[in-house]
Short mmCIF file of C-alpha atoms in Angstrom, two decimals:
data_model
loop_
_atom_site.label_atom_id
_atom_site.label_comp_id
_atom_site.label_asym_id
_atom_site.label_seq_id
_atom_site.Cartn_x
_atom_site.Cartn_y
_atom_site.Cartn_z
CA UNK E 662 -77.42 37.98 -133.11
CA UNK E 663 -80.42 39.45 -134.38
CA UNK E 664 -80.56 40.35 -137.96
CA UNK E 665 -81.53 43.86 -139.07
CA UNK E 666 -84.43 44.16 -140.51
CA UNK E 667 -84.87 45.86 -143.87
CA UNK E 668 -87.80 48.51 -143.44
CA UNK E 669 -89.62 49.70 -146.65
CA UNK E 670 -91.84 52.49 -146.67
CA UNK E 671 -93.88 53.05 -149.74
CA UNK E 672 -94.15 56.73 -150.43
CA UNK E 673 -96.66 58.19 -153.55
CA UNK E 674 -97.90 61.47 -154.51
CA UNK E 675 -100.37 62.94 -152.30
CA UNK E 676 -99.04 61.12 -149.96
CA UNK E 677 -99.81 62.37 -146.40
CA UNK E 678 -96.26 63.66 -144.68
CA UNK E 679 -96.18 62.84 -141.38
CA UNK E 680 -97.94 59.28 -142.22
CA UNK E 681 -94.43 58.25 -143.52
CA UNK E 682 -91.89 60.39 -142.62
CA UNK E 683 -93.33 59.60 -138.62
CA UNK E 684 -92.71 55.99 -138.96
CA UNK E 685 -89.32 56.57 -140.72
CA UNK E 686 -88.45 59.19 -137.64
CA UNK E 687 -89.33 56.00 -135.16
CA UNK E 688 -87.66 52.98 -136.82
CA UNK E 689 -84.58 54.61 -137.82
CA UNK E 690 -84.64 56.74 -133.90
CA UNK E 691 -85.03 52.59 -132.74
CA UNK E 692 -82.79 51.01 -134.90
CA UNK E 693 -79.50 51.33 -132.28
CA UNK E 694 -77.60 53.30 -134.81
CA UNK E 695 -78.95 51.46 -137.68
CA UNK E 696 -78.12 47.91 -136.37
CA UNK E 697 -81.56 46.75 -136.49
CA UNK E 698 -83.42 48.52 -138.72
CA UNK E 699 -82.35 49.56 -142.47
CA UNK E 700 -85.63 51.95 -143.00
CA UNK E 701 -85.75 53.16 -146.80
CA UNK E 702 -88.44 55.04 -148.77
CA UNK E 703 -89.83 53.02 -151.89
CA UNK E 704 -92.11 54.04 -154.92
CA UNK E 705 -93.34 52.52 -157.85
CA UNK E 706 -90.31 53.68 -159.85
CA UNK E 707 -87.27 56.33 -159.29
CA UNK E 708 -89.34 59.75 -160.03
CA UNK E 709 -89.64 61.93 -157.47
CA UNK E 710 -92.67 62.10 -154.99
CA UNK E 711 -94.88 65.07 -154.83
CA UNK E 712 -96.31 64.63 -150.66
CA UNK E 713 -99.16 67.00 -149.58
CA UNK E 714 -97.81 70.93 -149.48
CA UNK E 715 -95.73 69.82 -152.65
CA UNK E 716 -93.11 68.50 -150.70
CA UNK E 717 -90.29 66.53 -152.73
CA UNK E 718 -89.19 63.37 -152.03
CA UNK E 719 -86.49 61.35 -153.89
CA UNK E 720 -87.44 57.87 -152.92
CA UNK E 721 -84.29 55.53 -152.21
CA UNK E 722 -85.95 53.03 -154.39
CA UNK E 723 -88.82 51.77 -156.68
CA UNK E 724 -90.73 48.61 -155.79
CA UNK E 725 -88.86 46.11 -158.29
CA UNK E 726 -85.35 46.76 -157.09
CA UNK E 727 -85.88 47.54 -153.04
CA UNK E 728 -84.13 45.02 -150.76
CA UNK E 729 -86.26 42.65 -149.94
CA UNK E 730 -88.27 43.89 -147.21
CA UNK E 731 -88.94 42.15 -143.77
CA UNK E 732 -91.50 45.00 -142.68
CA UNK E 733 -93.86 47.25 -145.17
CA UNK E 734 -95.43 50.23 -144.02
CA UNK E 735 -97.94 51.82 -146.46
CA UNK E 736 -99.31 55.67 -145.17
CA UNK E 737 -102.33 57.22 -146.10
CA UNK E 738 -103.20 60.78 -147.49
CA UNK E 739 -105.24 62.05 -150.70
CA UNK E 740 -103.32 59.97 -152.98
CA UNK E 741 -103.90 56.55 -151.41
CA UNK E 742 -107.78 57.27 -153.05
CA UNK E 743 -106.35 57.26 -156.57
CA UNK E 744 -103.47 54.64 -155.82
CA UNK E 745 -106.10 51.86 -154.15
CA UNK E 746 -106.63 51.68 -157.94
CA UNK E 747 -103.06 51.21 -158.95
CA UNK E 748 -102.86 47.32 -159.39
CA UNK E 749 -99.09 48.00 -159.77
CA UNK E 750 -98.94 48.76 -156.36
CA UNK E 751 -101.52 47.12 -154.75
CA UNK E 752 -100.02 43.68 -156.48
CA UNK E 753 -96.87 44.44 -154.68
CA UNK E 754 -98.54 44.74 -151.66
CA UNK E 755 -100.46 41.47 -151.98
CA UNK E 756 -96.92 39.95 -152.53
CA UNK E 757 -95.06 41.87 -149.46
CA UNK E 758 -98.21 40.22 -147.48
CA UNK E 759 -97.04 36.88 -148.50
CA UNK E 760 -93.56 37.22 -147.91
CA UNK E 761 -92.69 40.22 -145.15
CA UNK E 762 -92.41 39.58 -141.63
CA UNK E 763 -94.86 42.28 -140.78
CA UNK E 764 -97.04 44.84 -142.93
CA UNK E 765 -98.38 47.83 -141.59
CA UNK E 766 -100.38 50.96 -142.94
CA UNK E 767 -100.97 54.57 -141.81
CA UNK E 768 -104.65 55.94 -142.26
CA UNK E 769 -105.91 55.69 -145.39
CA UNK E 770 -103.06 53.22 -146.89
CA UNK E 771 -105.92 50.67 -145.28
CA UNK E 772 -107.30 51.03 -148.65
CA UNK E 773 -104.73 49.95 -150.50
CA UNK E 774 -104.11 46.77 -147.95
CA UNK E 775 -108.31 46.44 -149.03
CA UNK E 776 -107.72 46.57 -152.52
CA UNK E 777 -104.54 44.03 -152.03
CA UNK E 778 -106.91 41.91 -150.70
CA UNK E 779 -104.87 41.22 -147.57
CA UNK E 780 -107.71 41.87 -145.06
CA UNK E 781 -109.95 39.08 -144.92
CA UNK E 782 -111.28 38.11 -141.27
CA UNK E 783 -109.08 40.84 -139.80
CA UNK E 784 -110.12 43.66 -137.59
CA UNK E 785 -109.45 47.21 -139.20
CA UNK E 786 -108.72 50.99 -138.24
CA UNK E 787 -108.12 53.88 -140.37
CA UNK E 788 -108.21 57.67 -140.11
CA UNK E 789 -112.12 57.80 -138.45
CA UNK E 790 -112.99 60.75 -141.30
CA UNK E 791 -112.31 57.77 -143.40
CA UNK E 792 -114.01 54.74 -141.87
CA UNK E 793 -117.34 54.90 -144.58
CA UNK E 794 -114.41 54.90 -146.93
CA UNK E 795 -112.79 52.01 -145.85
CA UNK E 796 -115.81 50.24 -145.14
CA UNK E 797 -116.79 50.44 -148.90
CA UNK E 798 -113.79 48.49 -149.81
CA UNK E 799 -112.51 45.93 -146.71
CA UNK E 800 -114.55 42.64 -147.00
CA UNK E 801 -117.12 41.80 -145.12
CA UNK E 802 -115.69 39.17 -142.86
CA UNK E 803 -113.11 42.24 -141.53
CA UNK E 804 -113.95 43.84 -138.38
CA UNK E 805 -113.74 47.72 -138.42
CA UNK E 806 -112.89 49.49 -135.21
CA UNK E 807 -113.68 53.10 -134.85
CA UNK E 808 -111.82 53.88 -131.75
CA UNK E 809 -108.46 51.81 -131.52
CA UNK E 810 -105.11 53.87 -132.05
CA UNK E 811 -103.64 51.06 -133.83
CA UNK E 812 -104.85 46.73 -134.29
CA UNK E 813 -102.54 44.27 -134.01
CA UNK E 814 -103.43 41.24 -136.00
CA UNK E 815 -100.09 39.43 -136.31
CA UNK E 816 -98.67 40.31 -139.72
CA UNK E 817 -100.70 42.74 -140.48
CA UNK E 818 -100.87 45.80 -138.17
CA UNK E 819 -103.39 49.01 -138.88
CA UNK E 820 -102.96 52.62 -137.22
CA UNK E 821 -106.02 54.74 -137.01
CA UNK E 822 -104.78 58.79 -138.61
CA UNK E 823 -101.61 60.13 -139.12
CA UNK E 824 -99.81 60.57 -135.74
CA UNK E 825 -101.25 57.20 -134.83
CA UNK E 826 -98.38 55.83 -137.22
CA UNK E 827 -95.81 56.79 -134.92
CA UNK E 828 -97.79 55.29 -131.65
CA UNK E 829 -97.68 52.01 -134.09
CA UNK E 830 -94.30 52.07 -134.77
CA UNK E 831 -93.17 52.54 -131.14
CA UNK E 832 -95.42 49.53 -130.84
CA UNK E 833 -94.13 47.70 -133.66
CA UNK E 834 -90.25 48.13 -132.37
CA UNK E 835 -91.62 47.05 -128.60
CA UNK E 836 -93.30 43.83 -130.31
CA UNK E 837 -89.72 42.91 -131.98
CA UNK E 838 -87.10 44.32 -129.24
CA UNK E 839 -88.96 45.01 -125.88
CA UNK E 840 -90.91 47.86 -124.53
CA UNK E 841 -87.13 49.29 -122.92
CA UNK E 842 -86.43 50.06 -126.96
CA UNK E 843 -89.41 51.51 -127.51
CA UNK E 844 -89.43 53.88 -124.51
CA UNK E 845 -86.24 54.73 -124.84
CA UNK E 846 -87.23 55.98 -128.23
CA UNK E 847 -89.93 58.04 -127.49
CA UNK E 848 -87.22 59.59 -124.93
CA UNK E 849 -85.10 60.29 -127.50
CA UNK E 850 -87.77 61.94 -129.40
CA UNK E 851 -89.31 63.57 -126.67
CA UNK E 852 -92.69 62.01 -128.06
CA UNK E 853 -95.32 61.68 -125.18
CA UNK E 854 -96.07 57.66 -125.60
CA UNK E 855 -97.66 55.46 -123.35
CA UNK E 856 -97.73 51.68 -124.23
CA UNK E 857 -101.49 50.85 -124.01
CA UNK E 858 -103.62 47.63 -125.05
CA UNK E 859 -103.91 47.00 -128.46
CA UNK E 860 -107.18 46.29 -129.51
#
């Protein structure tokens, strides 16, 4: 039987709403009831999280007492500018590269991946009003693609803006349970997805 699969999605102020709370909607709409996926919200500690529009979020747990995660998601939005800088975080990160199944990242959380220093010889995609941003900081053996929705490079997986997270996530949950899953939750959430060709 397969085992669920603890989801952790790293939420910080500024952070852009639908960036996290899109993949949460997906993996936890996927998870059969919660049988596969355990999705929880994580921050560097237990203080709430001030989103864009000052929305409040209590996150279920800070970054040094989360189950250990099997699959990372880091979203974009303003804040991901100053937290790219936060070695707290972006140590974390470099350590859930090492030891998650799978990392992913929303829009502009591609610079804190950069800053982990998890993107060497990988091909990229971020929000495109970001792509000078993100070219700035990725190294120079990454590949940066201005047109894909999301890259799949095996552990690490990139979405371009926003409600490209949630095509990534429908993506993700095909890779790991079968396209039938991950049609069957776009049904459920009446969300217009078609599976294409990852780049």
């Amino acid at each position: 039987m397969q085992k669920r699969r603890n989801v952790a999605i790293l939420i910080y102020d500024n952070v852009e709403v639908l960036d996290f709370t899109g993949p949460f909607e997906v993996f936890i709409t996927g998870s059969n009831r919660g049988q596969d996926f355990h999705v929880f919200t994580v921050a560097e500690n237990n203080s709430p999280v001030t989103a864009l529009g000052n929305l409040s979020v209590n996150p279920a747990y800070a970054i040094h007492d989360c189950p250990k995660p099997d699959i990372v998601l880091i979203p974009g939005g303003w804040g991901s500018r100053q937290e790219m800088h936060n070695k707290v975080l972006t140590d974390w990160i470099g350590k859930c590269a090492d030891e998650s199944e799978l990392l992913l990242s929303v829009c502009t959380g591609a610079l804190l991946l950069a800053k982990a220093g998890v993107l060497e010889g990988l091909k990229l995609t971020t929000n495109r009003l970001a792509t000078d941003e993100l070219r700035q900081v990725a190294p120079a053996s990454a590949e940066i693609s201005e047109t894909a929705r999301y890259v799949d490079n095996g552990k690490i997986i990139m979405s371009a803006g926003i409600s490209a997270g949630i095509d990534m996530s429908l993506y993700v949950i095909s890779r790991l349970l079968g396209e039938e899953r991950a049609l069957h939750t776009a049904k459920l959430m009446e969300y217009d997805w078609v599976p294409i060709e990852h780049s």
